[in-house]
């Protein structure tokens, strides 16, 4: 059974940093791309970042690269999203998702390209 469990969210102040974690189980983690999305109430789920099975990274064009970093640890079946200098506009529920398997069609970086999802972790940034 595939499971993705996010953690690391919370209520923080602007300027703080967080590292979101996603623990994966039930599948060959090292052979899959993994992604992070975020969602605010009443809005669509938005792509944040993806890391391929070989470690290549892709970020949404509007994500400030200086503040967001996606990484993975295949030995631990973990994927991370480091967010530095948090801003109120980063407030959202952050979701971890499983992307395409190695050597399969990549597809676009949209929710429909990811087939398994975690429950999300809330990040709230106060001024």
PDB file of C-alpha atoms in Angstrom:
ATOM      1  CA  UNK A   1       0.000   0.000   0.000  1.00  0.00           C
ATOM      2  CA  UNK A   2       1.445   3.310  -1.098  1.00  0.00           C
ATOM      3  CA  UNK A   3       1.656   5.899   1.658  1.00  0.00           C
ATOM      4  CA  UNK A   4       2.931   9.452   1.673  1.00  0.00           C
ATOM      5  CA  UNK A   5       3.008  11.206   5.022  1.00  0.00           C
ATOM      6  CA  UNK A   6       3.968  14.863   5.269  1.00  0.00           C
ATOM      7  CA  UNK A   7       5.266  16.580   8.376  1.00  0.00           C
ATOM      8  CA  UNK A   8       7.093  19.707   9.417  1.00  0.00           C
ATOM      9  CA  UNK A   9       4.436  22.351   8.909  1.00  0.00           C
ATOM     10  CA  UNK A  10       3.304  24.749  11.567  1.00  0.00           C
ATOM     11  CA  UNK A  11       2.657  28.334  12.596  1.00  0.00           C
ATOM     12  CA  UNK A  12       5.756  30.448  12.054  1.00  0.00           C
ATOM     13  CA  UNK A  13       6.690  34.083  11.761  1.00  0.00           C
ATOM     14  CA  UNK A  14       7.725  35.810   8.587  1.00  0.00           C
ATOM     15  CA  UNK A  15      11.437  35.319   8.043  1.00  0.00           C
ATOM     16  CA  UNK A  16      11.549  31.891   9.704  1.00  0.00           C
ATOM     17  CA  UNK A  17      12.521  28.701   7.912  1.00  0.00           C
ATOM     18  CA  UNK A  18      10.841  25.317   7.718  1.00  0.00           C
ATOM     19  CA  UNK A  19      11.812  21.952   6.322  1.00  0.00           C
ATOM     20  CA  UNK A  20       8.819  19.944   5.203  1.00  0.00           C
ATOM     21  CA  UNK A  21       9.300  16.195   5.092  1.00  0.00           C
ATOM     22  CA  UNK A  22       7.462  13.454   3.252  1.00  0.00           C
ATOM     23  CA  UNK A  23       7.899   9.839   4.288  1.00  0.00           C
ATOM     24  CA  UNK A  24       7.133   7.404   1.470  1.00  0.00           C
ATOM     25  CA  UNK A  25       6.402   3.711   1.757  1.00  0.00           C
ATOM     26  CA  UNK A  26       4.838   0.850  -0.168  1.00  0.00           C
ATOM     27  CA  UNK A  27       6.639   1.363  -3.490  1.00  0.00           C
ATOM     28  CA  UNK A  28      10.108   1.572  -5.030  1.00  0.00           C
ATOM     29  CA  UNK A  29      10.741   5.156  -3.982  1.00  0.00           C
ATOM     30  CA  UNK A  30      14.087   5.579  -5.727  1.00  0.00           C
ATOM     31  CA  UNK A  31      12.500   4.883  -9.122  1.00  0.00           C
ATOM     32  CA  UNK A  32       9.886   7.653  -8.971  1.00  0.00           C
ATOM     33  CA  UNK A  33       9.838  11.383  -9.366  1.00  0.00           C
ATOM     34  CA  UNK A  34       8.373  13.209  -6.386  1.00  0.00           C
ATOM     35  CA  UNK A  35       6.715  16.573  -6.178  1.00  0.00           C
ATOM     36  CA  UNK A  36       5.464  19.226  -3.787  1.00  0.00           C
ATOM     37  CA  UNK A  37       2.304  21.223  -4.335  1.00  0.00           C
ATOM     38  CA  UNK A  38       0.513  23.804  -2.232  1.00  0.00           C
ATOM     39  CA  UNK A  39      -3.077  24.867  -1.925  1.00  0.00           C
ATOM     40  CA  UNK A  40      -4.971  27.697  -0.286  1.00  0.00           C
ATOM     41  CA  UNK A  41      -8.692  27.661   0.481  1.00  0.00           C
ATOM     42  CA  UNK A  42     -10.841  27.961  -2.620  1.00  0.00           C
ATOM     43  CA  UNK A  43      -7.883  27.764  -4.975  1.00  0.00           C
ATOM     44  CA  UNK A  44      -6.421  25.029  -7.163  1.00  0.00           C
ATOM     45  CA  UNK A  45      -3.502  22.954  -6.039  1.00  0.00           C
ATOM     46  CA  UNK A  46      -0.363  24.612  -7.400  1.00  0.00           C
ATOM     47  CA  UNK A  47       2.913  22.982  -8.382  1.00  0.00           C
ATOM     48  CA  UNK A  48       5.896  24.047  -6.271  1.00  0.00           C
ATOM     49  CA  UNK A  49       8.780  21.728  -7.099  1.00  0.00           C
ATOM     50  CA  UNK A  50       9.662  18.306  -8.441  1.00  0.00           C
ATOM     51  CA  UNK A  51      12.675  16.081  -8.074  1.00  0.00           C
ATOM     52  CA  UNK A  52      13.268  13.321 -10.580  1.00  0.00           C
ATOM     53  CA  UNK A  53      14.348   9.823  -9.726  1.00  0.00           C
ATOM     54  CA  UNK A  54      17.884  10.754 -10.734  1.00  0.00           C
ATOM     55  CA  UNK A  55      17.785  13.944  -8.676  1.00  0.00           C
ATOM     56  CA  UNK A  56      17.073  16.558 -11.330  1.00  0.00           C
ATOM     57  CA  UNK A  57      14.930  19.404  -9.980  1.00  0.00           C
ATOM     58  CA  UNK A  58      12.218  21.604 -11.462  1.00  0.00           C
ATOM     59  CA  UNK A  59      10.530  24.554  -9.818  1.00  0.00           C
ATOM     60  CA  UNK A  60       7.446  26.555 -10.676  1.00  0.00           C
ATOM     61  CA  UNK A  61       8.547  29.667 -12.524  1.00  0.00           C
ATOM     62  CA  UNK A  62       7.106  31.867  -9.773  1.00  0.00           C
ATOM     63  CA  UNK A  63       8.831  30.043  -6.916  1.00  0.00           C
ATOM     64  CA  UNK A  64      11.831  32.030  -5.680  1.00  0.00           C
ATOM     65  CA  UNK A  65      14.756  29.668  -6.033  1.00  0.00           C
ATOM     66  CA  UNK A  66      16.673  31.453  -3.337  1.00  0.00           C
ATOM     67  CA  UNK A  67      14.056  30.402  -0.778  1.00  0.00           C
ATOM     68  CA  UNK A  68      12.814  26.968  -1.865  1.00  0.00           C
ATOM     69  CA  UNK A  69      14.862  23.793  -2.186  1.00  0.00           C
ATOM     70  CA  UNK A  70      13.585  20.305  -2.898  1.00  0.00           C
ATOM     71  CA  UNK A  71      15.726  17.291  -2.064  1.00  0.00           C
ATOM     72  CA  UNK A  72      15.421  13.555  -1.541  1.00  0.00           C
ATOM     73  CA  UNK A  73      17.065  10.769   0.421  1.00  0.00           C
ATOM     74  CA  UNK A  74      16.499   7.499  -1.373  1.00  0.00           C
ATOM     75  CA  UNK A  75      18.011   5.451   1.455  1.00  0.00           C
ATOM     76  CA  UNK A  76      15.334   6.795   3.814  1.00  0.00           C
ATOM     77  CA  UNK A  77      12.539   7.084   1.211  1.00  0.00           C
ATOM     78  CA  UNK A  78      12.139  10.741   2.105  1.00  0.00           C
ATOM     79  CA  UNK A  79      11.578  13.894   0.105  1.00  0.00           C
ATOM     80  CA  UNK A  80      12.034  17.336   1.597  1.00  0.00           C
ATOM     81  CA  UNK A  81      11.085  20.921   0.872  1.00  0.00           C
ATOM     82  CA  UNK A  82      13.232  23.526   2.571  1.00  0.00           C
ATOM     83  CA  UNK A  83      11.610  26.957   2.697  1.00  0.00           C
ATOM     84  CA  UNK A  84      13.690  29.870   3.944  1.00  0.00           C
ATOM     85  CA  UNK A  85      12.673  33.420   4.780  1.00  0.00           C
ATOM     86  CA  UNK A  86       9.002  32.463   4.895  1.00  0.00           C
ATOM     87  CA  UNK A  87       6.494  35.087   3.817  1.00  0.00           C
ATOM     88  CA  UNK A  88       2.743  35.356   4.502  1.00  0.00           C
ATOM     89  CA  UNK A  89       2.038  34.414   0.870  1.00  0.00           C
ATOM     90  CA  UNK A  90       3.626  31.019   1.561  1.00  0.00           C
ATOM     91  CA  UNK A  91       0.684  30.171   3.830  1.00  0.00           C
ATOM     92  CA  UNK A  92      -0.928  27.051   2.394  1.00  0.00           C
ATOM     93  CA  UNK A  93      -1.379  23.348   2.815  1.00  0.00           C
ATOM     94  CA  UNK A  94       1.644  21.640   1.316  1.00  0.00           C
ATOM     95  CA  UNK A  95       1.211  18.254  -0.332  1.00  0.00           C
ATOM     96  CA  UNK A  96       3.716  15.621  -1.300  1.00  0.00           C
ATOM     97  CA  UNK A  97       2.925  13.558  -4.398  1.00  0.00           C
ATOM     98  CA  UNK A  98       4.337  10.671  -6.382  1.00  0.00           C
ATOM     99  CA  UNK A  99       5.240  11.477  -9.949  1.00  0.00           C
ATOM    100  CA  UNK A 100       6.081   9.332 -12.950  1.00  0.00           C
ATOM    101  CA  UNK A 101       8.176   6.188 -12.703  1.00  0.00           C
ATOM    102  CA  UNK A 102      11.654   6.120 -14.184  1.00  0.00           C
ATOM    103  CA  UNK A 103      11.709   5.933 -18.005  1.00  0.00           C
ATOM    104  CA  UNK A 104       7.979   6.638 -18.297  1.00  0.00           C
ATOM    105  CA  UNK A 105       6.503   9.738 -19.887  1.00  0.00           C
ATOM    106  CA  UNK A 106       7.245  12.809 -17.791  1.00  0.00           C
ATOM    107  CA  UNK A 107       4.095  14.799 -18.500  1.00  0.00           C
ATOM    108  CA  UNK A 108       3.526  18.316 -17.293  1.00  0.00           C
ATOM    109  CA  UNK A 109       4.067  19.487 -13.731  1.00  0.00           C
ATOM    110  CA  UNK A 110       0.374  19.490 -12.905  1.00  0.00           C
ATOM    111  CA  UNK A 111      -1.625  17.496 -10.356  1.00  0.00           C
ATOM    112  CA  UNK A 112      -2.879  15.007 -12.941  1.00  0.00           C
ATOM    113  CA  UNK A 113       0.707  13.873 -13.588  1.00  0.00           C
ATOM    114  CA  UNK A 114       1.001  12.663  -9.974  1.00  0.00           C
ATOM    115  CA  UNK A 115      -0.874   9.556  -8.935  1.00  0.00           C
ATOM    116  CA  UNK A 116      -0.478   9.323  -5.153  1.00  0.00           C
ATOM    117  CA  UNK A 117      -0.847  12.067  -2.589  1.00  0.00           C
ATOM    118  CA  UNK A 118      -0.298  12.660   1.072  1.00  0.00           C
ATOM    119  CA  UNK A 119      -2.790  14.338   3.364  1.00  0.00           C
ATOM    120  CA  UNK A 120      -0.864  17.592   3.470  1.00  0.00           C
ATOM    121  CA  UNK A 121       0.783  19.687   6.134  1.00  0.00           C
ATOM    122  CA  UNK A 122      -0.381  23.190   7.010  1.00  0.00           C
ATOM    123  CA  UNK A 123       2.074  26.048   6.889  1.00  0.00           C
ATOM    124  CA  UNK A 124       0.868  29.334   8.339  1.00  0.00           C
ATOM    125  CA  UNK A 125       3.117  32.374   8.242  1.00  0.00           C
ATOM    126  CA  UNK A 126       2.256  35.344  10.429  1.00  0.00           C
ATOM    127  CA  UNK A 127       3.598  38.856  10.020  1.00  0.00           C
TER     128      UNK A 127
END
